[in-house]
Amino acid sequence: MKRRTRESNSLVALGSLGIALLLLASSCAPAAAPAAAPAPAPAASPAAPAPARPPATSPGAPSATPTPVVPAAVSPSPTPRPAPAVAAPKKGGILTIIVSGDPSHYDVTVGSLDIVATAGIMHAGLLRYDMQDNSKVVPDLAASWDMAADGRQYTFHLRKNAMWHDGKPVTTEDVKFTLGKRIKPDPGGLQDTSDFDAVKSIEIPDANTVNIFLSQPSYSFLPALAGAQRNPILPKHILEKSKNYRKETVGAGAFKFKQHATGVLFEVERFKDYFLPGLPYLDGIRGSLIQDPGTRLAALRTHRVQLTSLGAGGLQPTDMPVLQQIKGITVVPYATGSFFHAMPNLNVKPWNDVRVRRAAHLVVNRTEVNQLVKQGTAYVGGFLLRPNEFARPMEYYDKLPGYRLPKDQDIAEAKRLLAQAGYPNGFKTNALVRRSGLFPQLSAVLREQWLKIGIDATLDLQSQAVEAERRYSEQWDVLCCGSGTGIMDPDSSLGRGVLNPLFTFAKTDKKAMELFNLQSQTLDTTKRKAVLHDLEDYLFEQLPAFPFFYDSGPQAVWNEVKGYGVPDGIYSIHNYVTVWLDQ
Amino acid sequence: MRRFLLLIPTLLGISVVIFLVMRVVPGDVALLIVTGGGEGSGGVVRQESLNAVRKELGLDKPLHLQYVAWMGDVLRLNGGASLWSGRSVADEVKRRFPVTLELALMTFLISLLISLPTGVLSALRQDTWSDYMFRVVSIGGIAMPTFWSGTLVVLFLVQTFDWIPPLGTPSILEDPKTLFSQLIWPAMALGYYQAAVISRMTRSAMLEVLRQDYVRTAWAKGLRERVVVVRHALKNAMLPVITLSGIQFGHLLGGTVIMESILVIPGIGSYLLHALLTRDYPVIQSIIVLLAAIFVLVNMAVDLLYGWLDPRIRYD
């Protein structure tokens, strides 16, 4: 009896201790769901002055040569967009956003999403995308522009009141210097890019005018300039000293650098000398750097943050049903432009045999891949970026070998081709896979599908550092990868993907590169579309890659955030100029 | 004194090993920098760019010169600068180490509060239902991976309170309440695992001690249970528990990386993880040497504590 009493007393004591701990911890969490605490908005100011409306296209000054309408950059996304706010914008408040990584430095030209989503907010380009409809290119540092009839000359008229965050004025020298350093980068300087391959020379006839001459017309030239988060204009007085922009934080955007606590947050504050009077509305933006997907969703649900930054915001399709149930959040899907494909090494047997490549292409059930990897939310497609005005309708692909269902016919044909190529029982191969994002899942699904015809792929999962090293030196049989599209244009999706100059196909196949260059220079939309379709047909013949799908992702925004359009494209990071908080 | 002096060759050896390992491990930091972590613009990577970056970062020098340069930074107590951001390792460590230390101390305290009573009780009530219950719970704690328990913590908070701890960690002097509300949850999740390990050791040690003649004598003298357990048994059972606790504490200082990632805690673990993924050599090397030094010092402190607990043990 005594022993049982002693035991009971001990248990009671222990239980009390445990309960005490839990109560103590619980006291650190509120009982009811609190509203999260972005910085309190100041008292409503008198109605903010209406911002100067930038022209949707450049009016330009009358000139001797006719000024054709600037070609649209991309087609409107098929997904519906939130209607623009109709109430008068309120000034003040700190917008809280999620970023899914920690920027290692601040050079946005390198194109890493974490850097673009944070440091990119501080910058401005000559042009930018209209955040309500990113098929339109609108003025940014350039107040207006003209294009010559032959598409080989662009004249940009710089704003006179644009300032750098360190107080110096933005000049045409800055424009010329920055673009010059992108066209001919210094070793170890700004990132190489193919966006300006067509630029022949840049002239500055006066203090506010920049003439850019192209060696050939380029459909994607203006969209490339509009990507401020990848192709910003940088200050000459800083860039010529530091050569690269990894440690520099001076830009000309609406927000300037405030602080970066690594692993925790990246914060910017309003730049009071921004060139659009009355803008921005926000006092600042605070980016929480959250690596864990569960924590990102939790932070959004509990209103610790108000929206997810595109691309690096990291929500998954499986998060959508959860978010859609929360009152006060709007969830909008958007096309990221990221493409997923597998690329065989054309220098390696048996992938150098087009029959083997065709067999591997035919057997893949893309609908199943989309379902298993993206819960059916991605855009299955071919070599042309989707959704996009140049892409073919899905009905076209549904009839193609490799896409049609059921798969019996394709699988039979694949086996026949393999036998013809000398591999009736299949073969073993090695697939290099980056251990991040969707790549491991995608490669696992692909492996299972290839096994149906005896292609036994060993998945070589590697960290980003190792995968990058081996990717660029083509040390792989199959590269199971994808990439983000720099701009929502086939120039970028093809140029970074199947026609990437790093890889063998682009170096050796003249016809593909001729068609690619031709479409790039064709300014007429209908003609360009025809060339792109010819190119895609040719790529389906040669199969330098096996396309799967183009990614989509959910963007989630709490309803007090107004004036925020959801642009397509993983790099189309919002500049937040017109965003305001209704609270 | 002699043990303290042995610290120097130990750390020197560790520094050489980690320096060489990082140079051998695949992954080119210059390529990562030029391509933005391997993603980049997908454009051409020129050899001149790689060479220029390597020269800028001092990676083109012979290995022994790179080692000497880094050791010079270590001896100047600044650890060098990040290859990516240029920020001083020492400044980052000054900012992050207190956070990790606070989390480790909180975890350690919670684990001791749970493990010692449960271990002792489990030993005293061997083969009763309470003993089985504690053992099941402690095995569960050891088996449960911290990334899972961390995720469970977040889920529990969201589902129950529709709340998660504040993002970002203020200084203990600025806002101790917010700091506490942020760290208590990961500390409990981590503490559960630590408590499970220490509890099992406490139980084993107590069982061994309780079988000793002097304990039987104490019972026979009619002393109260509390006196027998605390004054006679526990003190002698604590020696292996202290050893284990010291090792566990050392692990905590570098092993909270998963919890730091899940709950956005800017500690040493997440800093080291980020550096590993980006091949930021000075950061990796300096942090590893720092953690090694702390680990060795903690174990020295444990050994000294031995001497205090057991007068028979004396060190040179």
Coordinates of C-alpha atoms in Angstrom, one line a residue, chain A residues 3 6-7 10-11 14 17 22 24-26 28-30 32-34 102 104-106 110 112-113 185-188 191-192 244 246-247 260-264 288-290 292 295 298-299 301-302 304-305 434 463-466 468-469 471-472 496 500-502 571, chain B residues 26-28 31-46 48-49 52-53 56 84-87 92 95-96 113 117-118 121 124-125 129-130 134 154 158-159 161-168 180-181 184-185 188 225 261-262 264 266 274 279:
Chain A
R3 CA 4.7 1.5 -2.2
R6 CA 4.7 6.5 -3.1
E7 CA 4.5 5.4 -6.8
S10 CA 5.8 10.3 -7.9
L11 CA 3.6 9.9 -10.9
L14 CA 5.9 14.0 -12.8
L17 CA 5.7 18.8 -14.0
L22 CA 3.0 22.5 -21.4
L24 CA 4.2 27.5 -19.7
A25 CA 4.7 26.8 -23.3
S26 CA 1.1 27.4 -24.1
C28 CA 3.6 31.8 -25.2
A29 CA 0.8 31.1 -27.7
P30 CA -2.4 33.0 -27.7
A32 CA -7.5 32.4 -30.0
A33 CA -6.3 33.0 -33.5
P34 CA -4.7 36.4 -33.5
D102 CA 18.5 33.0 -48.2
S104 CA 23.9 34.5 -50.8
H105 CA 24.7 37.9 -52.4
Y106 CA 22.9 40.7 -54.2
V110 CA 23.1 35.9 -61.8
S112 CA 19.2 32.9 -58.6
L113 CA 15.6 33.1 -57.5
P185 CA 31.0 41.2 -69.2
D186 CA 34.2 41.4 -67.4
P187 CA 35.5 38.0 -66.2
G188 CA 34.0 37.5 -62.8
Q191 CA 26.5 37.5 -65.4
D192 CA 26.8 36.5 -69.0
N244 CA 30.4 42.8 -59.9
R246 CA 27.5 40.8 -55.2
K247 CA 27.9 43.1 -52.2
H260 CA 19.5 41.6 -44.3
A261 CA 19.7 39.2 -41.3
T262 CA 21.0 36.1 -42.9
G263 CA 18.6 33.2 -42.5
V264 CA 15.9 35.3 -41.1
S288 CA 10.8 36.3 -44.2
L289 CA 13.4 33.7 -45.3
I290 CA 11.7 30.4 -44.7
D292 CA 10.8 24.7 -44.7
T295 CA 6.6 26.5 -42.1
A298 CA 1.9 27.8 -41.6
A299 CA 3.3 31.4 -41.7
R301 CA -2.1 30.6 -42.7
T302 CA -1.5 32.3 -39.4
R304 CA 2.6 36.0 -40.1
V305 CA 3.1 36.9 -43.8
R434 CA 19.7 17.5 -58.8
S463 CA 23.6 18.2 -54.5
Q464 CA 23.3 21.5 -56.4
A465 CA 27.1 22.1 -56.3
V466 CA 28.0 18.7 -57.7
A468 CA 26.1 22.0 -61.6
E469 CA 29.7 21.0 -62.1
R471 CA 26.0 19.4 -65.9
Y472 CA 28.2 22.0 -67.4
R496 CA 18.1 28.0 -71.7
N500 CA 21.3 25.9 -74.7
P501 CA 24.7 26.7 -76.3
L502 CA 26.4 24.7 -73.5
Y571 CA 11.4 35.8 -62.6
Chain B
P26 CA 33.1 17.7 -55.4
G27 CA 31.5 21.0 -56.2
D28 CA 33.2 24.1 -57.5
L31 CA 31.1 27.8 -60.7
L32 CA 28.3 28.1 -58.2
I33 CA 29.0 31.8 -57.8
V34 CA 29.1 32.5 -61.5
T35 CA 26.0 30.5 -62.2
G36 CA 24.0 31.6 -59.2
G37 CA 24.0 28.3 -57.4
G38 CA 23.8 26.3 -60.6
E39 CA 20.6 27.8 -61.9
G40 CA 21.7 31.2 -63.1
S41 CA 20.7 32.5 -66.4
G42 CA 21.4 29.2 -68.1
G43 CA 23.9 31.1 -70.3
V44 CA 27.4 30.5 -71.2
V45 CA 29.9 30.0 -68.4
R46 CA 33.3 31.3 -69.5
E48 CA 37.8 33.5 -67.8
S49 CA 34.9 34.2 -65.5
A52 CA 38.6 35.6 -62.4
V53 CA 36.4 34.6 -59.5
E56 CA 39.3 37.2 -56.5
W84 CA 29.7 34.8 -51.4
S85 CA 28.8 37.8 -49.4
G86 CA 32.1 39.0 -48.1
R87 CA 30.7 39.2 -44.6
E92 CA 28.0 36.2 -38.2
R95 CA 25.1 37.2 -34.1
R96 CA 24.2 33.5 -34.4
L113 CA 14.1 18.2 -15.9
P117 CA 13.2 12.1 -12.5
T118 CA 11.9 9.7 -15.1
L121 CA 11.7 6.5 -11.1
L124 CA 13.2 2.5 -8.6
R125 CA 10.1 1.0 -10.1
W129 CA 3.9 -0.5 -15.5
S130 CA 5.4 2.9 -14.8
F134 CA 8.8 5.5 -19.3
V154 CA 4.5 23.6 -36.2
V158 CA -1.2 25.9 -36.4
Q159 CA -4.0 23.4 -35.9
F161 CA -3.9 27.8 -31.8
D162 CA -3.8 29.0 -35.4
W163 CA -0.4 30.5 -34.5
I164 CA 3.3 30.0 -35.0
P165 CA 6.1 31.6 -33.1
P166 CA 7.3 34.9 -34.4
L167 CA 9.7 34.7 -37.4
G168 CA 13.2 36.0 -36.5
F180 CA 11.3 32.6 -25.1
S181 CA 8.1 32.2 -27.1
I184 CA 10.5 27.1 -26.1
W185 CA 8.8 25.0 -28.9
M188 CA 10.7 21.0 -26.2
E225 CA 13.8 6.5 0.3
S261 CA 15.5 25.5 -40.7
I262 CA 11.9 24.6 -39.8
V264 CA 13.5 30.1 -38.9
P266 CA 19.2 32.0 -37.2
H274 CA 23.9 27.0 -46.0
R279 CA 30.7 25.4 -50.6

